[in-house]
């Protein structure tokens, strides 16, 4: 059974392309309030679970020990656009832990934000690992290693004590097995584990409510989500949807994209977690999906729901600024 | 009925994303030798039909009158990467017709090729209409207007005599109606008409064989296809799949991508035309589809088919160069 079409791309009066996917919104006990498509399938959450991967950084005491606040905590859960402020913060965090950018094992790539990439080129520079969209997460990993006096070399490998901590945390929060058979390598070289989509939503509901996490982890989870909501620029960047969504929701929604069109997030006031996967891996489609789901979940707040509906129905313009089409959620998401 | 999954994206041992689509390969009489999925649906061919849109440039005598050869003819059928050679050729063509780059109505965008975009930024420059991936096609349009002494102002609009010529040509070659109801606006602002996928394959088979085109158009069609195959760099650019496919096939295959993951093309020696559409508009998937279809069609030539199979199974590496997954055609395409 194919997942339903959740997003249509129009040109003129015609549907030009379509995107299928699955959506689940669930509470901390795994009871779903919204289910579309096959949410029992396993998916790679990729960067959408960075908030969970950031827990050891807080729980180990590393964040406190180095004097980090919400900005740095949010940044360890970021896929950032590689703007100067992002690269600088990554370098500062490393410096605080007595490390240089050379310790980063995420690899270098041109900033994800086009403007940031062009600005860097204009200055005659080349990208460094600091510009990697995952450099905040990696800075957090390295700070955790330093704080715990673990040799950080090879910290990206599945067998490294740091990655074992991250894996155990993921497994415990989501309740889903994270086995070596289900493991792939992520863009930034750390292990990424494929898990049941349903469990990701439940995991984020646990992050939001603390249910089933124990008091210490519950506090850390609350801290990470609050940090992301307080510093949305440091979770993504200028013009990035995640930043816009969290800014619009002003502390009420935590949301995070992952590569290959995944979204995870939480709405603490509702005690709900969200997990979305567009089958084909296209970012534009998962962005429409998440905005449409948030509009639905926040329906009681007409103004906020209205903003989310706008994000769910972006206009596509060509190089002359002429409207050529739109993205829109289908009836299945409405 | 959903179209079948034609491409899988793997990570580790797991399928992370999937792409659906439809494929037709047909002869000039519309008899199909390969049909997958719903090929009776209408699709926007976008830039995949630039070779047909280039016919008026040749048929009007404009190409000859301005002394243009295969390079310029190929370039009028291009979606180029905006490298200096491309921008220069567009400017030269306009100059030959007594026009400046200011006559282009395609809009400006950063070169499609990342390297070209970064190089431009590094030089402190901003993109012009000459860098638009469609500037070759637009240069051809403008040269045609000048040669025919048609006022070129507004040449991108559906009602303009030049666009009427292009529309009539498209309709005549494909045999599909090109009505105002089926019309959208393309990225470069010209009209794009949605037509039955089946008719696009037949149209390209006619381009390749001349069947049903009449002697003058048959000659022009042969000339355009031969020009594209002779100058594949000027149809796309460095590192672009269309250039690689046509270079590998050395004059035996003409192939052209279109936005939203369309491919059209022809294999003259087999008298066949090809039309491919990936449902979700993703470039990577249509690239795998077209390479897999070409491998199938050229199976008699083991070496060429082998090269096409390689293009159909690209390895995905992360920022550290580690293999993280692959793209691969499914059984439905094998």
XYZ file of C-alpha atoms in Angstrom:
668
model
C 0.000 0.000 0.000
C 1.444 3.305 -1.070
C 1.337 6.145 1.438
C -1.187 8.825 0.469
C -0.300 11.944 -1.501
C 0.051 14.658 1.148
C 1.448 17.519 -0.909
C 0.704 18.756 -4.412
C 2.869 21.075 -6.470
C 0.839 23.107 -8.951
C 1.782 25.062 -12.062
C -0.983 27.132 -13.594
C -4.126 25.110 -12.940
C -2.369 21.756 -13.173
C -0.805 19.518 -10.535
C 2.778 19.106 -11.731
C 4.283 16.934 -8.986
C 3.088 15.083 -5.894
C 4.624 13.949 -2.616
C 3.562 11.004 -0.477
C 4.293 10.500 3.149
C 3.263 9.398 6.606
C 2.474 11.409 9.713
C 1.991 10.517 13.344
C 1.209 12.680 16.346
C 1.196 10.781 19.623
C 1.294 11.249 23.377
C 3.928 9.951 25.775
C 2.106 6.646 26.162
C 2.104 6.113 22.423
C -1.577 6.878 21.894
C -1.871 8.606 18.553
C -4.141 11.563 17.955
C -3.282 11.679 14.241
C -2.073 8.899 11.958
C -1.717 9.108 8.200
C -0.043 6.419 6.098
C 2.211 3.654 7.337
C 3.749 4.887 10.585
C 4.855 1.425 11.634
C 7.589 1.480 9.017
C 11.137 2.178 10.093
C 12.716 5.445 9.034
C 16.043 7.169 9.592
C 15.222 10.250 11.684
C 18.572 11.817 10.762
C 18.946 15.326 12.195
C 15.334 15.438 13.379
C 16.412 13.780 16.648
C 19.277 16.131 17.445
C 17.388 17.327 20.534
C 17.552 13.781 21.911
C 21.178 13.416 20.853
C 21.891 16.604 22.816
C 20.794 15.066 26.136
C 24.201 13.627 27.144
C 25.709 17.097 26.714
C 23.292 18.407 29.356
C 22.978 15.283 31.532
C 26.733 14.762 31.785
C 27.080 18.229 33.285
C 29.231 19.375 30.362
C 26.915 22.246 29.436
C 26.959 23.568 33.004
C 30.658 22.934 33.561
C 31.623 25.039 30.553
C 29.117 27.733 31.463
C 26.889 27.247 28.447
C 23.352 28.601 28.287
C 20.289 28.122 26.116
C 22.032 29.386 23.000
C 24.744 26.712 23.110
C 22.281 23.990 24.075
C 19.990 24.929 21.173
C 23.042 24.936 18.919
C 23.957 21.348 19.811
C 20.506 20.441 18.442
C 20.936 22.471 15.260
C 21.212 21.945 11.527
C 22.419 25.451 10.891
C 22.846 27.439 7.721
C 26.552 28.090 8.258
C 26.295 31.834 8.804
C 29.208 33.635 10.497
C 27.394 33.639 13.872
C 27.016 29.876 13.663
C 30.627 29.183 12.753
C 31.778 31.565 15.477
C 29.645 29.918 18.155
C 30.968 26.478 17.244
C 34.541 27.762 17.525
C 33.790 29.441 20.886
C 32.302 26.268 22.335
C 35.331 24.256 21.295
C 37.658 26.892 22.672
C 35.850 26.798 26.018
C 36.596 23.064 26.154
C 40.229 23.599 25.256
C 39.886 22.358 21.692
C 40.521 23.771 18.240
C 38.215 23.397 15.211
C 40.597 20.683 14.023
C 38.988 18.324 16.543
C 35.736 18.317 14.547
C 35.231 15.106 12.569
C 32.060 16.153 10.710
C 33.781 17.162 7.471
C 33.540 20.493 5.711
C 30.925 21.689 3.257
C 29.794 25.005 1.832
C 27.252 26.640 4.145
C 23.747 25.242 3.706
C 22.417 28.789 3.440
C 23.012 30.036 -0.110
C 23.709 33.591 1.035
C 26.229 32.369 3.611
C 27.976 30.247 0.979
C 28.177 33.108 -1.513
C 29.406 35.507 1.178
C 32.183 33.095 2.112
C 33.226 32.739 -1.531
C 33.099 36.510 -1.975
C 35.626 36.815 0.845
C 37.907 34.378 -0.947
C 37.458 31.793 1.783
C 36.720 28.093 1.647
C 34.390 26.262 4.030
C 35.696 24.563 7.152
C 34.152 21.986 9.449
C 32.826 24.938 11.481
C 30.454 25.677 8.579
C 29.129 22.112 8.486
C 25.446 22.304 9.423
C 26.179 19.793 12.209
C 29.107 21.660 13.781
C 27.011 22.650 16.814
C 26.099 19.054 17.534
C 29.710 18.013 17.100
C 30.913 20.824 19.350
C 28.517 19.465 21.966
C 29.869 15.949 21.472
C 33.432 17.170 21.894
C 32.604 19.223 24.980
C 30.948 16.156 26.497
C 34.044 14.055 25.821
C 36.303 16.689 27.350
C 34.117 17.074 30.408
C 33.976 13.310 30.963
C 37.695 12.952 30.167
C 36.978 10.535 27.336
C 39.508 10.518 24.500
C 37.576 12.404 21.815
C 39.514 10.980 18.871
C 37.153 8.984 16.658
C 34.118 10.300 18.560
C 31.962 9.899 15.435
C 32.369 6.104 15.273
C 29.646 3.700 16.365
C 31.931 2.020 18.887
C 33.123 5.201 20.633
C 31.915 5.690 24.247
C 30.285 9.019 23.299
C 28.261 7.448 20.507
C 27.318 4.607 22.834
C 25.914 7.198 25.259
C 24.000 8.839 22.434
C 22.659 5.480 21.233
C 21.574 4.417 24.714
C 19.835 7.757 25.184
C 18.025 7.451 21.871
C 16.945 3.915 22.686
C 15.755 4.835 26.143
C 13.816 7.945 25.079
C 12.137 6.406 22.038
C 11.743 2.892 23.412
C 12.807 1.599 20.001
C 15.723 -0.798 19.510
C 18.829 0.851 18.030
C 20.692 -2.154 16.664
C 23.775 -2.289 14.501
C 21.670 -3.868 11.717
C 19.455 -0.797 11.657
C 22.415 1.560 11.581
C 23.588 3.772 8.751
C 26.167 6.548 8.568
C 24.917 10.103 8.600
C 26.125 13.026 6.510
C 28.350 14.177 9.368
C 29.741 10.630 9.834
C 28.011 9.676 13.106
C 25.790 6.586 13.270
C 22.114 7.093 12.452
C 19.661 4.380 13.441
C 16.450 3.544 11.605
C 13.523 3.148 13.980
C 9.761 2.866 13.831
C 8.227 6.219 12.949
C 5.577 5.717 15.636
C 8.272 5.490 18.325
C 9.802 8.798 17.300
C 6.544 10.633 17.942
C 6.201 8.929 21.314
C 9.815 9.773 22.147
C 9.243 13.456 21.485
C 6.071 13.399 23.582
C 8.223 11.972 26.375
C 10.765 14.732 25.838
C 7.959 17.269 26.156
C 6.271 15.749 29.220
C 9.065 13.905 30.983
C 6.785 10.862 31.232
C 8.865 7.702 31.532
C 12.220 9.515 31.518
C 12.995 9.767 35.227
C 13.442 13.144 36.959
C 16.995 13.933 35.820
C 16.406 13.154 32.144
C 13.000 14.809 32.261
C 14.654 18.023 33.417
C 17.369 17.785 30.774
C 14.782 17.105 28.052
C 12.710 20.089 29.134
C 15.862 22.192 29.110
C 16.838 21.153 25.586
C 13.373 21.767 24.128
C 13.105 25.125 25.881
C 16.551 26.109 24.639
C 15.599 25.300 21.039
C 12.364 27.288 21.343
C 14.208 30.215 22.958
C 16.982 30.345 20.346
C 15.446 29.265 17.035
C 18.061 31.130 15.002
C 20.708 28.845 16.470
C 18.689 25.723 15.551
C 18.616 26.634 11.844
C 19.245 30.186 10.567
C 18.109 33.094 8.443
C 15.202 32.197 6.186
C 15.092 28.572 7.359
C 11.621 27.177 8.004
C 12.416 25.668 11.412
C 13.512 29.060 12.675
C 10.415 30.717 11.242
C 8.037 28.110 12.706
C 9.547 28.346 16.177
C 9.666 32.134 16.033
C 6.006 32.236 15.015
C 5.038 29.877 17.826
C 7.089 31.809 20.424
C 8.007 29.057 22.862
C 5.052 26.758 22.233
C 6.407 24.440 19.528
C 9.757 22.714 19.137
C 10.327 21.437 15.624
C 13.339 20.044 13.772
C 13.959 18.871 10.224
C 16.099 15.925 9.247
C 17.687 15.064 5.909
C 15.603 13.011 3.465
C 12.531 14.997 4.525
C 11.933 13.981 8.114
C 10.408 16.165 10.807
C 10.236 15.529 14.525
C 8.995 17.860 17.200
C 6.883 18.407 20.251
C 4.093 20.609 21.530
C 4.652 20.659 25.299
C 1.307 22.274 26.198
C -0.507 19.436 24.426
C 1.897 16.745 25.620
C 2.291 15.575 22.017
C 5.171 14.459 19.851
C 5.297 14.579 16.047
C 7.080 12.425 13.466
C 6.762 13.034 9.726
C 8.484 11.380 6.769
C 7.972 12.277 3.129
C 8.642 9.113 1.129
C 10.802 10.735 -1.515
C 13.142 12.724 0.717
C 12.186 16.152 -0.650
C 12.598 19.039 1.769
C 9.907 21.289 0.267
C 7.285 18.593 0.796
C 8.127 17.789 4.399
C 8.039 21.528 5.102
C 4.464 21.737 3.820
C 3.553 18.607 5.758
C 4.889 19.852 9.078
C 3.305 23.282 8.719
C -0.057 21.720 7.817
C 0.138 19.357 10.806
C 1.018 22.234 13.140
C -1.901 24.299 11.766
C -4.187 21.384 12.585
C -2.791 20.855 16.085
C -2.894 24.567 16.970
C -6.368 25.084 15.506
C -7.621 26.532 18.821
C -5.322 29.525 18.307
C -6.666 30.993 15.072
C -3.812 33.465 14.634
C -1.054 30.901 15.098
C -2.898 28.308 13.013
C -3.281 30.938 10.307
C 0.470 31.556 10.235
C 1.126 27.825 10.009
C -1.382 27.526 7.164
C 0.523 30.238 5.307
C 3.759 28.263 5.706
C 1.880 25.208 4.410
C 0.841 26.965 1.205
C 3.926 28.698 -0.187
C 3.788 30.468 -3.520
C 6.434 29.519 -6.077
C 7.811 32.410 -8.135
C 10.155 32.308 -11.092
C 13.304 34.372 -11.731
C 11.194 37.336 -12.776
C 9.131 37.131 -9.585
C 6.045 35.897 -11.444
C 3.858 33.443 -9.522
C 4.084 30.146 -11.396
C 2.534 27.744 -8.907
C 2.048 26.700 -5.343
C 2.705 23.953 -2.869
C -0.364 22.822 -0.963
C -1.378 20.088 1.440
C -3.978 17.654 0.122
C -7.311 16.810 1.714
C -5.595 13.995 3.618
C -3.713 16.630 5.635
C -6.414 19.287 5.821
C -3.393 3.733 -8.965
C -0.031 4.997 -7.784
C 2.844 4.793 -10.247
C 5.397 2.137 -9.290
C 8.503 2.840 -7.233
C 11.280 3.108 -9.815
C 14.170 4.327 -7.670
C 15.311 3.455 -4.170
C 17.675 5.474 -2.006
C 19.554 3.310 0.456
C 21.479 4.099 3.632
C 23.383 1.219 5.146
C 21.237 -1.823 4.382
C 17.970 0.090 4.592
C 15.860 1.809 1.945
C 15.597 5.378 3.204
C 13.551 7.033 0.438
C 11.706 5.993 -2.703
C 10.718 7.641 -5.965
C 7.768 6.767 -8.182
C 7.377 7.587 -11.815
C 6.308 6.692 -15.305
C 8.337 5.858 -18.401
C 7.496 5.487 -22.057
C 9.689 4.659 -25.025
C 7.855 4.794 -28.340
C 8.410 4.940 -32.075
C 7.291 7.691 -34.444
C 3.907 6.024 -34.945
C 3.291 5.980 -31.215
C 3.874 2.259 -30.739
C 5.524 1.825 -27.377
C 8.365 -0.615 -26.763
C 8.434 0.179 -23.034
C 5.644 1.471 -20.778
C 5.805 1.747 -17.009
C 3.161 3.484 -14.933
C 0.532 5.910 -16.183
C 1.894 7.441 -19.364
C -1.490 8.723 -20.466
C -1.353 11.405 -17.799
C -0.473 14.938 -18.782
C 2.841 16.346 -17.623
C 4.719 19.604 -18.077
C 7.808 18.671 -20.124
C 9.510 21.945 -19.106
C 13.065 22.166 -20.457
C 13.033 18.572 -21.711
C 11.492 19.805 -24.995
C 13.991 22.571 -25.679
C 15.167 20.679 -28.780
C 11.660 21.042 -30.236
C 11.448 24.660 -29.103
C 14.708 25.250 -30.992
C 13.192 24.292 -34.361
C 11.931 27.786 -35.314
C 15.459 29.113 -34.789
C 16.694 26.695 -37.468
C 13.621 26.569 -39.719
C 13.285 30.346 -39.925
C 16.785 30.553 -41.329
C 17.974 32.592 -38.332
C 20.713 30.131 -37.398
C 22.120 30.179 -40.941
C 21.671 33.910 -41.432
C 23.762 34.719 -38.362
C 26.360 32.093 -39.273
C 25.686 29.851 -36.306
C 26.878 26.247 -36.188
C 26.199 23.179 -34.087
C 27.483 24.812 -30.903
C 24.950 27.633 -31.025
C 22.121 25.334 -32.107
C 22.893 22.940 -29.224
C 22.998 25.934 -26.899
C 19.477 27.033 -27.859
C 18.379 23.599 -26.581
C 20.362 23.871 -23.329
C 19.765 24.105 -19.610
C 23.305 25.152 -18.891
C 25.254 25.419 -15.680
C 26.093 29.096 -16.123
C 29.835 28.669 -16.601
C 31.793 31.519 -18.200
C 31.788 29.777 -21.598
C 27.999 29.572 -21.465
C 27.463 33.200 -20.507
C 29.948 34.289 -23.160
C 28.270 32.281 -25.911
C 24.869 33.749 -25.031
C 26.330 37.253 -25.232
C 28.030 36.488 -28.561
C 24.822 35.181 -30.095
C 22.932 38.292 -29.038
C 25.706 40.508 -30.330
C 25.598 38.763 -33.702
C 21.903 39.671 -33.896
C 22.591 43.278 -32.920
C 21.249 42.921 -29.402
C 22.616 43.426 -25.912
C 22.072 41.091 -22.922
C 19.446 43.577 -21.738
C 17.076 42.128 -24.342
C 16.883 38.834 -22.422
C 13.610 38.443 -20.525
C 14.470 35.200 -18.705
C 15.485 36.816 -15.401
C 18.777 36.380 -13.579
C 19.796 33.655 -11.149
C 23.017 32.353 -9.673
C 24.587 29.773 -12.011
C 23.012 26.331 -11.665
C 26.495 24.825 -11.360
C 27.705 25.306 -7.773
C 31.300 25.859 -8.848
C 30.257 28.468 -11.384
C 28.157 30.264 -8.762
C 30.974 30.288 -6.214
C 33.483 31.452 -8.831
C 31.220 34.347 -9.751
C 30.845 35.330 -6.088
C 34.594 35.029 -5.577
C 35.069 37.592 -8.339
C 32.707 39.948 -6.547
C 30.163 39.668 -9.340
C 26.425 39.114 -9.297
C 24.546 36.920 -11.762
C 22.972 38.361 -14.885
C 20.366 36.994 -17.269
C 23.297 35.563 -19.277
C 23.853 33.102 -16.403
C 20.237 31.945 -16.415
C 20.277 28.278 -17.405
C 17.862 29.175 -20.242
C 19.894 32.052 -21.712
C 20.847 29.962 -24.756
C 17.232 29.232 -25.578
C 16.356 32.881 -25.083
C 19.264 33.994 -27.263
C 17.842 31.698 -29.943
C 14.391 33.212 -29.502
C 15.778 36.728 -29.827
C 17.871 35.860 -32.891
C 14.751 34.389 -34.505
C 12.783 37.559 -33.803
C 15.545 39.725 -35.237
C 15.895 37.579 -38.339
C 12.142 37.622 -38.969
C 11.935 41.338 -38.104
C 9.422 40.664 -35.341
C 9.471 43.151 -32.451
C 11.203 41.097 -29.779
C 9.809 43.033 -26.806
C 7.666 40.723 -24.685
C 8.886 37.676 -26.622
C 8.312 35.474 -23.540
C 4.533 36.047 -23.460
C 2.032 33.473 -24.655
C 0.511 35.875 -27.176
C 3.779 36.957 -28.821
C 4.292 35.789 -32.447
C 7.531 34.001 -31.463
C 5.798 31.988 -28.736
C 2.961 31.228 -31.151
C 5.541 29.766 -33.546
C 7.038 27.705 -30.726
C 3.612 26.507 -29.610
C 2.553 25.544 -33.145
C 5.818 23.660 -33.586
C 5.363 21.801 -30.287
C 1.798 20.898 -31.218
C 2.727 19.735 -34.683
C 5.727 17.635 -33.605
C 4.045 15.957 -30.618
C 0.537 15.762 -32.070
C -0.758 16.833 -28.655
C -3.035 19.846 -28.163
C -1.287 22.848 -26.590
C -4.236 24.818 -25.257
C -4.287 27.866 -23.016
C -6.003 25.768 -20.303
C -3.024 23.403 -20.235
C -0.546 26.265 -20.049
C 1.667 27.270 -17.159
C 4.549 29.721 -16.868
C 8.051 28.303 -16.852
C 11.000 29.329 -14.671
C 12.295 31.567 -17.471
C 8.825 33.118 -17.983
C 7.863 31.493 -21.303
C 4.676 29.427 -21.566
C 4.991 25.712 -20.820
C 2.184 23.418 -21.902
C 1.169 20.223 -20.151
C 0.674 17.354 -22.594
C 0.231 13.611 -22.541
C 3.487 11.904 -21.615
C 2.916 9.337 -24.368
C 2.873 12.087 -27.005
C 6.232 13.448 -25.882
C 7.922 10.113 -26.548
C 6.289 9.910 -29.955
C 7.309 13.497 -30.691
C 10.955 12.742 -29.973
C 10.783 9.622 -32.135
C 9.521 11.888 -34.923
C 12.389 14.296 -34.265
C 14.799 11.367 -34.590
C 13.260 9.822 -37.726
C 11.585 12.730 -39.469
C 8.447 10.599 -39.825
C 5.391 12.839 -40.152
C 7.362 16.096 -40.045
C 7.722 16.913 -43.745
C 11.155 17.243 -45.377
C 12.087 20.732 -44.153
C 11.199 20.130 -40.522
C 12.702 16.638 -40.647
C 16.006 18.161 -41.724
C 15.847 20.835 -39.026
C 14.991 18.232 -36.365
C 17.892 16.038 -37.420
C 20.140 19.080 -37.297
C 19.071 20.047 -33.782
C 19.494 16.529 -32.385
C 22.876 16.137 -34.077
C 23.989 19.505 -32.737
C 23.068 18.529 -29.167
C 24.896 15.208 -29.497
C 27.942 16.930 -31.014
C 28.155 19.656 -28.346
C 26.930 18.104 -25.092
C 28.867 20.603 -22.959
C 26.734 23.379 -24.433
C 23.514 21.498 -23.615
C 24.348 21.306 -19.892
C 27.895 21.731 -18.534
C 30.703 20.424 -16.365
C 29.622 17.523 -14.185
C 26.026 17.598 -15.440
C 24.484 14.203 -16.181
C 23.068 15.140 -19.601
C 26.538 16.105 -20.778
C 28.014 12.901 -19.371
C 25.343 10.677 -20.930
C 25.709 12.248 -24.366
C 29.510 12.183 -24.166
C 29.411 8.498 -23.213
C 27.078 7.700 -26.084
C 29.148 9.703 -28.592
C 26.495 10.802 -31.069
C 24.049 7.951 -30.559
C 21.747 9.350 -27.861
C 20.158 12.771 -27.440
C 18.841 13.341 -23.943
C 17.544 16.371 -22.058
C 16.331 16.980 -18.526
C 13.470 19.255 -17.566
C 12.613 20.797 -14.196
C 10.420 18.757 -11.844
C 12.280 15.616 -12.930
C 11.313 15.146 -16.547
C 13.482 13.593 -19.237
C 12.912 13.510 -22.970
C 15.252 12.212 -25.610
C 15.771 10.134 -28.695
C 17.849 7.269 -29.986
C 17.996 7.896 -33.732
C 19.480 4.504 -34.663
C 16.514 2.771 -33.008
C 13.969 5.334 -34.193
C 12.744 5.710 -30.614
C 11.714 8.598 -28.410
C 11.764 8.643 -24.614
C 9.630 10.480 -22.035
C 10.155 10.059 -18.283
C 8.522 11.795 -15.332
C 9.316 11.179 -11.680
C 6.143 11.946 -9.721
C 7.820 13.988 -7.004
C 9.954 16.265 -9.157
C 13.304 15.123 -7.742
C 16.263 15.455 -10.091
C 18.363 12.631 -8.587
C 15.548 10.149 -9.238
C 14.860 11.107 -12.835
C 18.606 10.846 -13.460
C 18.619 7.244 -12.246
C 15.494 6.515 -14.272
C 16.874 7.858 -17.530
C 20.219 6.106 -17.138
C 18.473 2.804 -16.352
C 16.196 3.168 -19.374
C 19.169 3.958 -21.624
C 21.049 0.924 -20.276
C 18.057 -1.216 -21.209
C 17.661 0.280 -24.678
C 21.372 0.021 -25.496
C 21.717 -3.512 -24.090
C 23.168 -4.752 -27.400
C 26.258 -2.624 -26.778
C 27.593 -4.087 -23.537
C 30.180 -1.362 -23.008
C 27.764 1.517 -23.468
C 25.043 -0.247 -21.473
C 27.607 -0.798 -18.710
C 28.387 2.912 -18.563
C 24.683 3.744 -18.403
C 24.204 1.191 -15.611
C 26.960 2.936 -13.663
C 25.158 6.266 -14.026
C 21.988 4.509 -12.841
C 23.631 3.323 -9.613
C 25.464 6.293 -8.122
C 27.156 6.000 -4.759
C 26.279 8.632 -2.168
C 29.180 9.859 -0.044
C 29.123 12.143 2.962
C 31.319 15.165 3.704
C 34.166 12.910 4.769
C 33.928 10.922 1.545
C 32.513 7.862 3.305
C 30.011 5.820 1.287
C 26.685 6.163 3.106
C 24.268 4.792 0.544
C 23.274 4.407 -3.052
C 20.618 5.255 -5.550
C 19.384 2.280 -7.546
C 16.660 1.437 -10.028
C 14.067 -1.067 -8.813
C 13.114 -4.328 -10.492
C 10.422 -2.441 -12.408
C 13.184 -0.644 -14.336
C 15.735 -3.475 -14.534
